[in-house]
Amino acid sequence: MPPINPTAEQRIAELENALEKAVSYLRTLPLNPSNHHAAAAADQVLRQPALPVQVLSGTTMASSGVPLLRATLQGHQLAVQTADPGTVPAAFREQHAAQLRAALIRGITIDLSGA
């Protein structure tokens, strides 16, 4: 899966790299409690695992039984999809399109749960 925000991920990598260099530099200084504790604290932060991005998703169905809208929230990005018209049975295409337009115009609430 491509990164949600490559710019933020690149910035985090740059900052981690800078922190690693700072830790290396602190370790070259004469040993004293301040240098030792600063290097140890920064090193501990670098060793912590990254927090997983929570993914929430939900779907609302059209009266024909075909998904009307599917929403997926990953981090701070929301993706909204609808069924490809070609996958909707021909007898329900117009009804599906009308329900989709109506939902988008009036607004729709989709319950999101962990994926």
mmCIF file of C-alpha atoms in Angstrom:
data_model
loop_
_atom_site.group_PDB
_atom_site.id
_atom_site.type_symbol
_atom_site.label_atom_id
_atom_site.label_comp_id
_atom_site.label_asym_id
_atom_site.label_seq_id
_atom_site.Cartn_x
_atom_site.Cartn_y
_atom_site.Cartn_z
ATOM 1 C CA MET A 1 0.000 0.000 0.000
ATOM 2 C CA PRO A 2 1.496 3.403 -0.893
ATOM 3 C CA PRO A 3 2.185 5.793 1.969
ATOM 4 C CA ILE A 4 -0.706 8.025 2.925
ATOM 5 C CA ASN A 5 1.435 11.143 3.007
ATOM 6 C CA PRO A 6 4.916 10.585 1.562
ATOM 7 C CA THR A 7 5.969 14.106 2.513
ATOM 8 C CA ALA A 8 5.270 13.464 6.205
ATOM 9 C CA GLU A 9 6.980 10.071 6.073
ATOM 10 C CA GLN A 10 10.020 11.584 4.371
ATOM 11 C CA ARG A 11 10.152 14.318 7.016
ATOM 12 C CA ILE A 12 9.956 11.756 9.812
ATOM 13 C CA ALA A 13 12.813 9.780 8.228
ATOM 14 C CA GLU A 14 14.904 12.973 7.990
ATOM 15 C CA LEU A 15 14.235 13.804 11.640
ATOM 16 C CA GLU A 16 15.080 10.276 12.777
ATOM 17 C CA ASN A 17 18.309 10.432 10.796
ATOM 18 C CA ALA A 18 19.201 13.787 12.402
ATOM 19 C CA LEU A 19 18.427 12.374 15.857
ATOM 20 C CA GLU A 20 20.649 9.341 15.172
ATOM 21 C CA LYS A 21 23.492 11.701 14.223
ATOM 22 C CA ALA A 22 22.921 13.711 17.406
ATOM 23 C CA VAL A 23 23.073 10.515 19.487
ATOM 24 C CA SER A 24 26.307 9.506 17.738
ATOM 25 C CA TYR A 25 27.781 12.940 18.411
ATOM 26 C CA LEU A 26 26.756 12.876 22.087
ATOM 27 C CA ARG A 27 28.460 9.504 22.459
ATOM 28 C CA THR A 28 31.752 10.992 21.172
ATOM 29 C CA LEU A 29 31.759 13.693 23.878
ATOM 30 C CA PRO A 30 33.516 13.123 27.191
ATOM 31 C CA LEU A 31 31.433 10.884 29.410
ATOM 32 C CA ASN A 32 29.339 12.844 31.873
ATOM 33 C CA PRO A 33 25.806 12.355 33.215
ATOM 34 C CA SER A 34 24.192 15.009 30.976
ATOM 35 C CA ASN A 35 25.627 13.613 27.743
ATOM 36 C CA HIS A 36 24.949 10.037 28.773
ATOM 37 C CA HIS A 37 21.308 10.657 29.758
ATOM 38 C CA ALA A 38 20.568 12.798 26.680
ATOM 39 C CA ALA A 39 21.989 10.137 24.348
ATOM 40 C CA ALA A 40 20.166 7.338 26.180
ATOM 41 C CA ALA A 41 16.830 9.204 26.084
ATOM 42 C CA ALA A 42 17.141 9.995 22.362
ATOM 43 C CA ASP A 43 18.256 6.432 21.611
ATOM 44 C CA GLN A 44 15.242 5.059 23.499
ATOM 45 C CA VAL A 45 12.885 7.192 21.396
ATOM 46 C CA LEU A 46 14.523 5.936 18.197
ATOM 47 C CA ARG A 47 14.044 2.297 19.274
ATOM 48 C CA GLN A 48 10.307 2.646 19.970
ATOM 49 C CA PRO A 49 8.096 0.929 17.386
ATOM 50 C CA ALA A 50 6.002 3.152 15.141
ATOM 51 C CA LEU A 51 2.334 3.383 16.016
ATOM 52 C CA PRO A 52 0.106 1.588 13.522
ATOM 53 C CA VAL A 53 -2.285 3.665 11.466
ATOM 54 C CA GLN A 54 -5.832 2.751 12.392
ATOM 55 C CA VAL A 55 -8.047 1.837 9.456
ATOM 56 C CA LEU A 56 -11.812 2.238 9.783
ATOM 57 C CA SER A 57 -14.295 1.333 7.088
ATOM 58 C CA GLY A 58 -17.995 1.075 6.494
ATOM 59 C CA THR A 59 -20.470 0.499 3.701
ATOM 60 C CA THR A 60 -24.010 1.609 3.096
ATOM 61 C CA MET A 61 -26.160 -0.470 0.787
ATOM 62 C CA ALA A 62 -28.590 0.575 -1.926
ATOM 63 C CA SER A 63 -32.105 -0.880 -1.834
ATOM 64 C CA SER A 64 -31.023 -3.233 -4.656
ATOM 65 C CA GLY A 65 -28.497 -4.873 -2.330
ATOM 66 C CA VAL A 66 -25.491 -3.383 -4.132
ATOM 67 C CA PRO A 67 -23.071 -1.255 -2.084
ATOM 68 C CA LEU A 68 -24.073 2.390 -2.450
ATOM 69 C CA LEU A 69 -21.023 3.967 -0.810
ATOM 70 C CA ARG A 70 -17.969 2.529 0.902
ATOM 71 C CA ALA A 71 -15.837 4.766 3.104
ATOM 72 C CA THR A 72 -12.357 3.959 4.409
ATOM 73 C CA LEU A 73 -10.567 6.192 6.897
ATOM 74 C CA GLN A 74 -6.827 5.582 7.135
ATOM 75 C CA GLY A 75 -5.008 7.975 9.408
ATOM 76 C CA HIS A 76 -6.315 11.373 8.371
ATOM 77 C CA GLN A 77 -7.402 10.434 4.844
ATOM 78 C CA LEU A 78 -10.920 9.413 3.906
ATOM 79 C CA ALA A 79 -11.521 7.463 0.688
ATOM 80 C CA VAL A 80 -15.081 7.162 -0.612
ATOM 81 C CA GLN A 81 -16.058 4.731 -3.367
ATOM 82 C CA THR A 82 -19.187 3.556 -5.083
ATOM 83 C CA ALA A 83 -19.924 0.478 -7.148
ATOM 84 C CA ASP A 84 -18.815 0.438 -10.758
ATOM 85 C CA PRO A 85 -22.045 0.930 -12.750
ATOM 86 C CA GLY A 86 -21.121 -2.138 -14.806
ATOM 87 C CA THR A 87 -21.342 -4.325 -11.705
ATOM 88 C CA VAL A 88 -24.841 -3.131 -10.827
ATOM 89 C CA PRO A 89 -27.523 -5.364 -12.366
ATOM 90 C CA ALA A 90 -29.009 -3.581 -15.394
ATOM 91 C CA ALA A 91 -32.489 -3.548 -13.857
ATOM 92 C CA PHE A 92 -31.174 -1.533 -10.876
ATOM 93 C CA ARG A 93 -28.688 0.876 -12.527
ATOM 94 C CA GLU A 94 -31.044 3.845 -12.743
ATOM 95 C CA GLN A 95 -32.315 3.264 -9.205
ATOM 96 C CA HIS A 96 -28.736 2.936 -7.907
ATOM 97 C CA ALA A 97 -27.683 6.153 -9.656
ATOM 98 C CA ALA A 98 -30.689 8.029 -8.273
ATOM 99 C CA GLN A 99 -30.040 6.769 -4.725
ATOM 100 C CA LEU A 100 -26.375 7.704 -5.024
ATOM 101 C CA ARG A 101 -27.173 11.232 -6.217
ATOM 102 C CA ALA A 102 -29.742 11.667 -3.450
ATOM 103 C CA ALA A 103 -27.308 10.426 -0.779
ATOM 104 C CA LEU A 104 -24.595 12.805 -1.957
ATOM 105 C CA ILE A 105 -26.953 15.771 -2.120
ATOM 106 C CA ARG A 106 -28.666 15.290 1.256
ATOM 107 C CA GLY A 107 -25.601 13.839 2.950
ATOM 108 C CA ILE A 108 -25.177 10.369 4.331
ATOM 109 C CA THR A 109 -23.785 8.907 7.538
ATOM 110 C CA ILE A 110 -21.699 5.757 7.242
ATOM 111 C CA ASP A 111 -20.844 3.853 10.420
ATOM 112 C CA LEU A 112 -17.091 3.198 10.425
ATOM 113 C CA SER A 113 -15.663 0.264 12.306
ATOM 114 C CA GLY A 114 -12.188 -1.278 12.508
ATOM 115 C CA ALA A 115 -11.177 -3.060 9.324
#
